[in-house]
Short mmCIF file of C-alpha atoms and ligand atoms in Angstrom, two decimals:
data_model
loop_
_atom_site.label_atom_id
_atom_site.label_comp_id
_atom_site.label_asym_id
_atom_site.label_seq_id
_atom_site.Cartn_x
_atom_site.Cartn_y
_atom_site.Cartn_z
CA UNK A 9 46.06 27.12 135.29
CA UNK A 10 44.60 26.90 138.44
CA UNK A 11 43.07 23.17 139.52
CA UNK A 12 39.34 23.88 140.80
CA UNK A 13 38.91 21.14 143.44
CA UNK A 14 35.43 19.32 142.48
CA UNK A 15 33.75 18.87 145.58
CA UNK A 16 30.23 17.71 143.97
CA UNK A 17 32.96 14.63 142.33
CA UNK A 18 34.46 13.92 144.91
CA UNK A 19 31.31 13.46 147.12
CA UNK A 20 30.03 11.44 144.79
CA UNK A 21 32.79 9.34 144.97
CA UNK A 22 32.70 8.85 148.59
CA UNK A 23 29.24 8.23 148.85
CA UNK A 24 29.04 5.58 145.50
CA UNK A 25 32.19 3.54 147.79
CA UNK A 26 30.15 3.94 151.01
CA UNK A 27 27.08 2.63 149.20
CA UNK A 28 29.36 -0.50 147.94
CA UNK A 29 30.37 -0.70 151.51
CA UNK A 30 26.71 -0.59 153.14
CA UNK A 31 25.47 -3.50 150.60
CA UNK A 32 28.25 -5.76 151.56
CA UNK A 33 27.66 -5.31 155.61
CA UNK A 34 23.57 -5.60 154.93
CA UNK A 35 24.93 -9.04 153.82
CA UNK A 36 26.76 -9.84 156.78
CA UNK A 37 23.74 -8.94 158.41
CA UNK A 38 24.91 -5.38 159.36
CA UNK A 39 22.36 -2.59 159.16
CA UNK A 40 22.28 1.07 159.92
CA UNK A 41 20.29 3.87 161.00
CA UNK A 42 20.74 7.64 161.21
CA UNK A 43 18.05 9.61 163.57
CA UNK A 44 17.66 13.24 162.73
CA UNK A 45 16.35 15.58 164.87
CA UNK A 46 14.57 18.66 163.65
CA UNK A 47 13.25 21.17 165.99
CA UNK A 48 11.28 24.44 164.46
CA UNK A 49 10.64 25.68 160.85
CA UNK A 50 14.05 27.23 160.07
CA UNK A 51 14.07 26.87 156.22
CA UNK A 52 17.89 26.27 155.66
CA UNK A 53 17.66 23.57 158.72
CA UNK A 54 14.56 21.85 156.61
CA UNK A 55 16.57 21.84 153.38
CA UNK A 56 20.01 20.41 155.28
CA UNK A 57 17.80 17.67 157.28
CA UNK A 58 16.11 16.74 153.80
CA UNK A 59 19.60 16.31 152.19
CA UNK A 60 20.69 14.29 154.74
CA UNK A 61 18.24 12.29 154.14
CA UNK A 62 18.53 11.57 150.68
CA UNK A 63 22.16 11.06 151.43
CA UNK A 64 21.05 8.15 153.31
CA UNK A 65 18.40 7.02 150.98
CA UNK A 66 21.33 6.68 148.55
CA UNK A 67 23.96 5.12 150.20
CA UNK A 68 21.06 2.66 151.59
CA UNK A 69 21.00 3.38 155.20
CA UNK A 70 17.95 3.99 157.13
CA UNK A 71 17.04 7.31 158.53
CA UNK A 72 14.33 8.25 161.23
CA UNK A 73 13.14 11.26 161.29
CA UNK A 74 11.79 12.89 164.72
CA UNK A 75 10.29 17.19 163.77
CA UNK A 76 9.90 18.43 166.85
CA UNK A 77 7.58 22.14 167.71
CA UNK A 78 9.97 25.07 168.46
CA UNK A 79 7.57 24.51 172.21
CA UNK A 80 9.10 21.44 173.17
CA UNK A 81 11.19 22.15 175.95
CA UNK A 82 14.44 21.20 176.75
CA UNK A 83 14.30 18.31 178.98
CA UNK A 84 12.08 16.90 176.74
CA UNK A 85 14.25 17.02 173.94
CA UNK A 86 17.00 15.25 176.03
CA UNK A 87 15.05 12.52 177.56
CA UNK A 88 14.69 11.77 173.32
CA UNK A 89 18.10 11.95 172.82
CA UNK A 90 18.85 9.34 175.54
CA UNK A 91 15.92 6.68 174.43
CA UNK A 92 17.70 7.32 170.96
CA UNK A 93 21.64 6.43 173.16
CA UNK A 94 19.82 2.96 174.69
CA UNK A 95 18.33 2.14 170.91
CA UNK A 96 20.49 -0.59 169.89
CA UNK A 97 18.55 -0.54 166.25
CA UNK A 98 19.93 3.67 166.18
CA UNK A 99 24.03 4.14 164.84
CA UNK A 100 24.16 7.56 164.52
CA UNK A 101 22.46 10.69 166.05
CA UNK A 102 22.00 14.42 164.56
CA UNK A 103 20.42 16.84 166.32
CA UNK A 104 20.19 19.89 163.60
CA UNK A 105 21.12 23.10 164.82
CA UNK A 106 21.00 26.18 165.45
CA UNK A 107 18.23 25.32 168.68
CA UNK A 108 15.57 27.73 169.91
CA UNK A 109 17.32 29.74 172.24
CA UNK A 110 15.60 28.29 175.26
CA UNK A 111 17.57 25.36 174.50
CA UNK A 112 21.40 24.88 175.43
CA UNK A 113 22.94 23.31 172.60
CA UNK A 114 25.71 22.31 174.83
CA UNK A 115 24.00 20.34 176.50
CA UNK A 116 22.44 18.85 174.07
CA UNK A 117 25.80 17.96 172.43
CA UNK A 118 27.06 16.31 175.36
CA UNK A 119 23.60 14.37 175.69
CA UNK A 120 24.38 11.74 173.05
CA UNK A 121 26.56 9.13 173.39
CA UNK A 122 30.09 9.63 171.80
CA UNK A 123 29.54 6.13 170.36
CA UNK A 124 26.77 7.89 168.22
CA UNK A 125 27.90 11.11 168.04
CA UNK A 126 28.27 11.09 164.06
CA UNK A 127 28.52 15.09 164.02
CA UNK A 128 31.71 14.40 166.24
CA UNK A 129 30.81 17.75 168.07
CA UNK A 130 30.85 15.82 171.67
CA UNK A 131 33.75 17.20 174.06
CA UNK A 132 34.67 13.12 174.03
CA UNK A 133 35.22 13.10 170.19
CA UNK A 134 37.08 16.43 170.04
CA UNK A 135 39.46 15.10 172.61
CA UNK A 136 39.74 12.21 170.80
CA UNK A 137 41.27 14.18 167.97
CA UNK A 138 42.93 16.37 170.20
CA UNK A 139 45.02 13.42 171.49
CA UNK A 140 45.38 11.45 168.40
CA UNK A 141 42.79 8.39 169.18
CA UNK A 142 40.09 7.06 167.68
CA UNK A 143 36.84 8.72 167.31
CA UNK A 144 34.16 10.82 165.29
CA UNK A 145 35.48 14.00 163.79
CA UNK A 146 33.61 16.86 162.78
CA UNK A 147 32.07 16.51 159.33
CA UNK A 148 33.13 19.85 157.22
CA UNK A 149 36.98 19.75 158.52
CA UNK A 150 36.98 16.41 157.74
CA UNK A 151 35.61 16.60 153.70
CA UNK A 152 38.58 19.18 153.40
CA UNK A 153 41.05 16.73 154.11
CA UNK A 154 39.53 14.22 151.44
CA UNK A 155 39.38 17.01 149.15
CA UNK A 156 43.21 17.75 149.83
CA UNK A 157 43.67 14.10 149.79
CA UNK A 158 41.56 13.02 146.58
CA UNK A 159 43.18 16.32 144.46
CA UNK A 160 46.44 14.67 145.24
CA UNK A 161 48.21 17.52 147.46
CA UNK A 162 50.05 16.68 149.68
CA UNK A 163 49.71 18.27 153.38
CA UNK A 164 52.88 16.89 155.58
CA UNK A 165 55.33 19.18 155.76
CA UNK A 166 53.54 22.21 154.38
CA UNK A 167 52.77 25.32 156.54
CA UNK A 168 48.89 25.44 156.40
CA UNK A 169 46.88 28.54 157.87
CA UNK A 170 43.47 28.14 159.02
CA UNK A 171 41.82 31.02 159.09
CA UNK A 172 38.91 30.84 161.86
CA UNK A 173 38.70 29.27 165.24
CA UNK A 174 35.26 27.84 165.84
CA UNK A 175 34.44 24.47 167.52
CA UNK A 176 33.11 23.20 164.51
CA UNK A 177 34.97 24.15 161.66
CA UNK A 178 38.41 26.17 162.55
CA UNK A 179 39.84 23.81 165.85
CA UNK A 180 39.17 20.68 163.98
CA UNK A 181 40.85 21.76 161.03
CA UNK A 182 44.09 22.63 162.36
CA UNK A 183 43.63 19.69 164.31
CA UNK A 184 43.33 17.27 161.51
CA UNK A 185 46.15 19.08 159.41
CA UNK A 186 48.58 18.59 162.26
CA UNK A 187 47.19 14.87 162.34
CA UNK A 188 48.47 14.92 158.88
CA UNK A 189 51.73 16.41 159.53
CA UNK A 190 51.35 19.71 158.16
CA UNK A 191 52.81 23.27 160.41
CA UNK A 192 49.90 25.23 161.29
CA UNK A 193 49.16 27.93 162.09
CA UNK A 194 45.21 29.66 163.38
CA UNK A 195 44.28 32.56 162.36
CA UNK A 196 41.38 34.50 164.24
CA UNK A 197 39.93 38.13 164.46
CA UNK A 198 42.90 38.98 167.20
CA UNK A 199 45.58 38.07 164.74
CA UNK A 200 47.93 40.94 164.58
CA UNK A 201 49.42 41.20 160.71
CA UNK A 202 46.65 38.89 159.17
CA UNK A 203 47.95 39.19 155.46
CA UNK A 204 51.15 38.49 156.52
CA UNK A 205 50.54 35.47 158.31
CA UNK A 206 48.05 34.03 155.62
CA UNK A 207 50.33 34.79 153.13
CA UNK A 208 52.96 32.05 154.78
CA UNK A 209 50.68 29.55 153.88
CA UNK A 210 51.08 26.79 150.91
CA UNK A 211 47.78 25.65 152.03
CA UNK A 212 45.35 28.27 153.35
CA UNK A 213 41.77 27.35 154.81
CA UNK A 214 39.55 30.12 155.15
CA UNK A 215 36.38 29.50 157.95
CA UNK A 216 36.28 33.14 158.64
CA UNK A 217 32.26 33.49 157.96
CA UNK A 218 32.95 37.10 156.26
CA UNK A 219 32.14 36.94 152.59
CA UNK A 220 34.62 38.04 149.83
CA UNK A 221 36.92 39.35 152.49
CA UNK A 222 40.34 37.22 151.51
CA UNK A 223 41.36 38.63 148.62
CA UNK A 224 44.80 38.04 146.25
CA UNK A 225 46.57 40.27 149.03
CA UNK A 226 46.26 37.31 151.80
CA UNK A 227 47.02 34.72 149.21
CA UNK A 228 51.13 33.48 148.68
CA UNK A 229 51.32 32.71 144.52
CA UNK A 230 50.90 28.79 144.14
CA UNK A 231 49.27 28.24 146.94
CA UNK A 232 46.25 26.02 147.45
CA UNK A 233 42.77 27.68 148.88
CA UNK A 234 40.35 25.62 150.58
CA UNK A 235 37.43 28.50 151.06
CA UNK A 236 34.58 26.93 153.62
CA UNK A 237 32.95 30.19 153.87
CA UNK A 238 28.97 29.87 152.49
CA UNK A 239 26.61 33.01 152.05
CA UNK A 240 24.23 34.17 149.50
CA UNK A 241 25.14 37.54 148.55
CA UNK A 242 23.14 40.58 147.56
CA UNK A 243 21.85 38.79 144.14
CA UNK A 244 20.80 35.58 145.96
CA UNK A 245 23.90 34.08 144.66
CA UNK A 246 25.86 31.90 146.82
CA UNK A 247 29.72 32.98 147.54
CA UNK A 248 32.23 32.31 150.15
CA UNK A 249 34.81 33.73 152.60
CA UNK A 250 36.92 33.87 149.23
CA UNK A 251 36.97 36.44 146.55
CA UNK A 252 37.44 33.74 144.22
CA UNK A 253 37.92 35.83 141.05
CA UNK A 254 40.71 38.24 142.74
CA UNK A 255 42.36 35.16 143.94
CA UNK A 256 41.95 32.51 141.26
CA UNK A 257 45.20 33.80 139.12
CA UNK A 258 47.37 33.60 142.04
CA UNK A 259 46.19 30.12 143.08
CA UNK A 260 47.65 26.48 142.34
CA UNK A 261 44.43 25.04 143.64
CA UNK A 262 40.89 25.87 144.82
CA UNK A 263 37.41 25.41 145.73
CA UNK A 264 34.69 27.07 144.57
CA UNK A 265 31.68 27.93 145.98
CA UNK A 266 29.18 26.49 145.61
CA UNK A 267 30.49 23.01 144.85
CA UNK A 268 33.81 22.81 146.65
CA UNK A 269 33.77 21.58 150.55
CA UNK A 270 29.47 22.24 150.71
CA UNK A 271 29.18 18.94 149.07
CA UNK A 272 32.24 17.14 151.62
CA UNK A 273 29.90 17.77 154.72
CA UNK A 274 26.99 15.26 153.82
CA UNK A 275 29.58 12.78 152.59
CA UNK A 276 31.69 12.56 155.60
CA UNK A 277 28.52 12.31 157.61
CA UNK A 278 27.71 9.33 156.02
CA UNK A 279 30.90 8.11 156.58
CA UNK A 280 30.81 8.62 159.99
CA UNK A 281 27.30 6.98 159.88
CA UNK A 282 28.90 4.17 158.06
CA UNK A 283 32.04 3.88 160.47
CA UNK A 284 29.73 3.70 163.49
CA UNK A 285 28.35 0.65 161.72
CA UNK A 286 31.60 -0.99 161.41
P1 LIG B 14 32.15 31.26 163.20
O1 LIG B 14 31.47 32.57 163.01
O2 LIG B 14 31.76 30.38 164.34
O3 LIG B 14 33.72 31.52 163.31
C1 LIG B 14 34.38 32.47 162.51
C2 LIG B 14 35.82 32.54 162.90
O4 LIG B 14 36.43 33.52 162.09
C3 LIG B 14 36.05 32.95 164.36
O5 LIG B 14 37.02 32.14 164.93
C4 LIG B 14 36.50 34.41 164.26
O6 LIG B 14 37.48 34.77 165.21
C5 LIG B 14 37.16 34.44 162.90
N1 LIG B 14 37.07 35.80 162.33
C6 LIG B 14 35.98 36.58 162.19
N2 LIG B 14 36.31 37.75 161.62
C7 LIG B 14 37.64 37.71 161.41
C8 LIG B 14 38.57 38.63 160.87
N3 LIG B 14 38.21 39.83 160.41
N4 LIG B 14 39.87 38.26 160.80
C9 LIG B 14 40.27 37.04 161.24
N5 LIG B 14 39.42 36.13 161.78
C10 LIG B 14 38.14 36.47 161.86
O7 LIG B 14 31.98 30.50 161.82
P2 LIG B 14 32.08 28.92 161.47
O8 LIG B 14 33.42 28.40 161.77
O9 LIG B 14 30.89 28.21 161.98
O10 LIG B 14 31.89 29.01 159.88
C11 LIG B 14 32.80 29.70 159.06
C12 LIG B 14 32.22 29.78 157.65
O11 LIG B 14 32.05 28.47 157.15
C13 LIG B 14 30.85 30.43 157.57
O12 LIG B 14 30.78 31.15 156.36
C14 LIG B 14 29.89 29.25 157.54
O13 LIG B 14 28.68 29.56 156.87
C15 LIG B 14 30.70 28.25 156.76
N6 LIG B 14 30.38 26.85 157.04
C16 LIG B 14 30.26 26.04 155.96
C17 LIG B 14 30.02 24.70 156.12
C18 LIG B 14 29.93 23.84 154.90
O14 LIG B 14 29.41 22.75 154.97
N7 LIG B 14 30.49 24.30 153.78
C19 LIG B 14 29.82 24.10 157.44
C20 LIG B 14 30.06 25.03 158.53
C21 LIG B 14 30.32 26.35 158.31
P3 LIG B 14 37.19 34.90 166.81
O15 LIG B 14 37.18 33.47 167.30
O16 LIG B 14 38.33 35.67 167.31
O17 LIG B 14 35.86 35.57 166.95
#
């Protein structure tokens, strides 16, 4: 029988020690403070930016909240995001996206300090990773290694595939399973032989953004299948890169969707948030 990876658990975990954690440095005097930045009415970017927070409510660290018009221009939006960088009272800084198309993300991203960069989407903190120092990493990428790391599989020595090669999810990934000595391997949509090369996997990561599409014919018996892939599918249903059911005989380990590596995001941003702290 297949282990299903509890990601709603194992969040909960995370967050209930980070709570612990954020008590005893309020008594050393020690407090924190996220600021989230909303710009526009995009429903899915309301519902993340409430999440996040409750997540701080929770875990007891403060968040401030700046909802900006889908008008406010670009320059504008910077010159917050630097008064935010001087704010000694601010630890962390989120700036939701996807941003009104007059805006370039990019340089948003590279507008706030690395030292607050809690996303860990700055080219700073990527390098960081890249060359093995210190710094924030990239929140989704990151719960998938706790989830590895919490189910108790172990990742040196095994030949992951990563399926997907974005900035956020894919690069990171491979990044951090190479950090924890595994042999990987990324997959993207100019990968000649896809099945074949999936199927060398023990532990295969899809980030693909396709829903359904890796089926039990991509997937080596035994091995584990961390699916990051989210989309609601024709029934309103939520589902991921995965075709869970095909897959799910042929798997040692898995996560579902939902409640697999959705729930790891929010937790590892409050760890960041938390780390910055420290
Ligand atoms: P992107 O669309 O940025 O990247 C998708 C990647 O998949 C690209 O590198 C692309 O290759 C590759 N790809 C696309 N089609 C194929 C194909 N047919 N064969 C092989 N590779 C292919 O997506 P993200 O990385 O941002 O997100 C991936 C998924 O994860 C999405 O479903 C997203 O919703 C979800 N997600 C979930 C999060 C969570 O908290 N659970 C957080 C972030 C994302 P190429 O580079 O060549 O174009």
């Amino acid at each position: 029988m297949a282990l299903i990876i509890d990601g709603k658990k194992i969040s909960k975990d995370i967050k209930d020690e980070l709570k612990e954690k954020v008590a005893k440095l309020k008594q050393e005097g020690k407090t924190a403070a996220l600021a989230v930045i909303q710009v526009g009415e995009d429903p899915a970017s309301s519902v993340y930016v409430n999440n996040k927070k409750k997540a701080c409510e929770y875990i007891g660290i403060e968040s401030l909240s700046f909802h900006f018009p889908e008008t406010i221009t670009e320059e504008e939006l910077l010159d917050k995001i630097k008064e935010l960088n001087e704010d000694e009272k601010v630890n962390g800084i989120l700036v939701q996206l996807p941003l009104p198309k007059h805006i370039d993300e990019d340089k948003v991203i590279k507008t706030i300090t690395p030292e607050k960069d809690v996303d860990g989407f700055h080219p700073q903190s990527v390098g960081a990773l890249s060359i093995g120092q210190k710094g924030f990493v990239s929140c989704t990428p990151a719960g998938v290694i706790q989830l590895l790391k919490r189910s108790g599989i172990e990742i040196a020595g095994k030949e992951c595939v990563v399926i997907g090669r974005s900035n956020i999810v894919g690069k990171p990934m491979a990044l951090l399973l190479l950090r924890e000595n595994g042999t990987v391997t990324i997959a993207h949509s100019k990968t000649a032989n896809l099945k074949e090369v999936a199927k060398r996997a023990d532990i295969l990561v899809v980030a693909v953004g396709k829903p359904k599409m890796i089926d039990s014919s991509y997937v080596k018996e035994g091995a584990v299948v961390i699916d990051v892939g989210i989309h609601r599918n024709a029934e309103n249903k939520l589902c991921g890169d995965v075709d869970y059911d095909d897959v799910i005989d042929h798997v040692s380990a898995i996560t579902p969707v939902p409640g697999g590596v959705g729930p790891m995001t929010i937790a590892m941003l409050m760890s960041n948030c938390v780390s910055s702290i420290e």
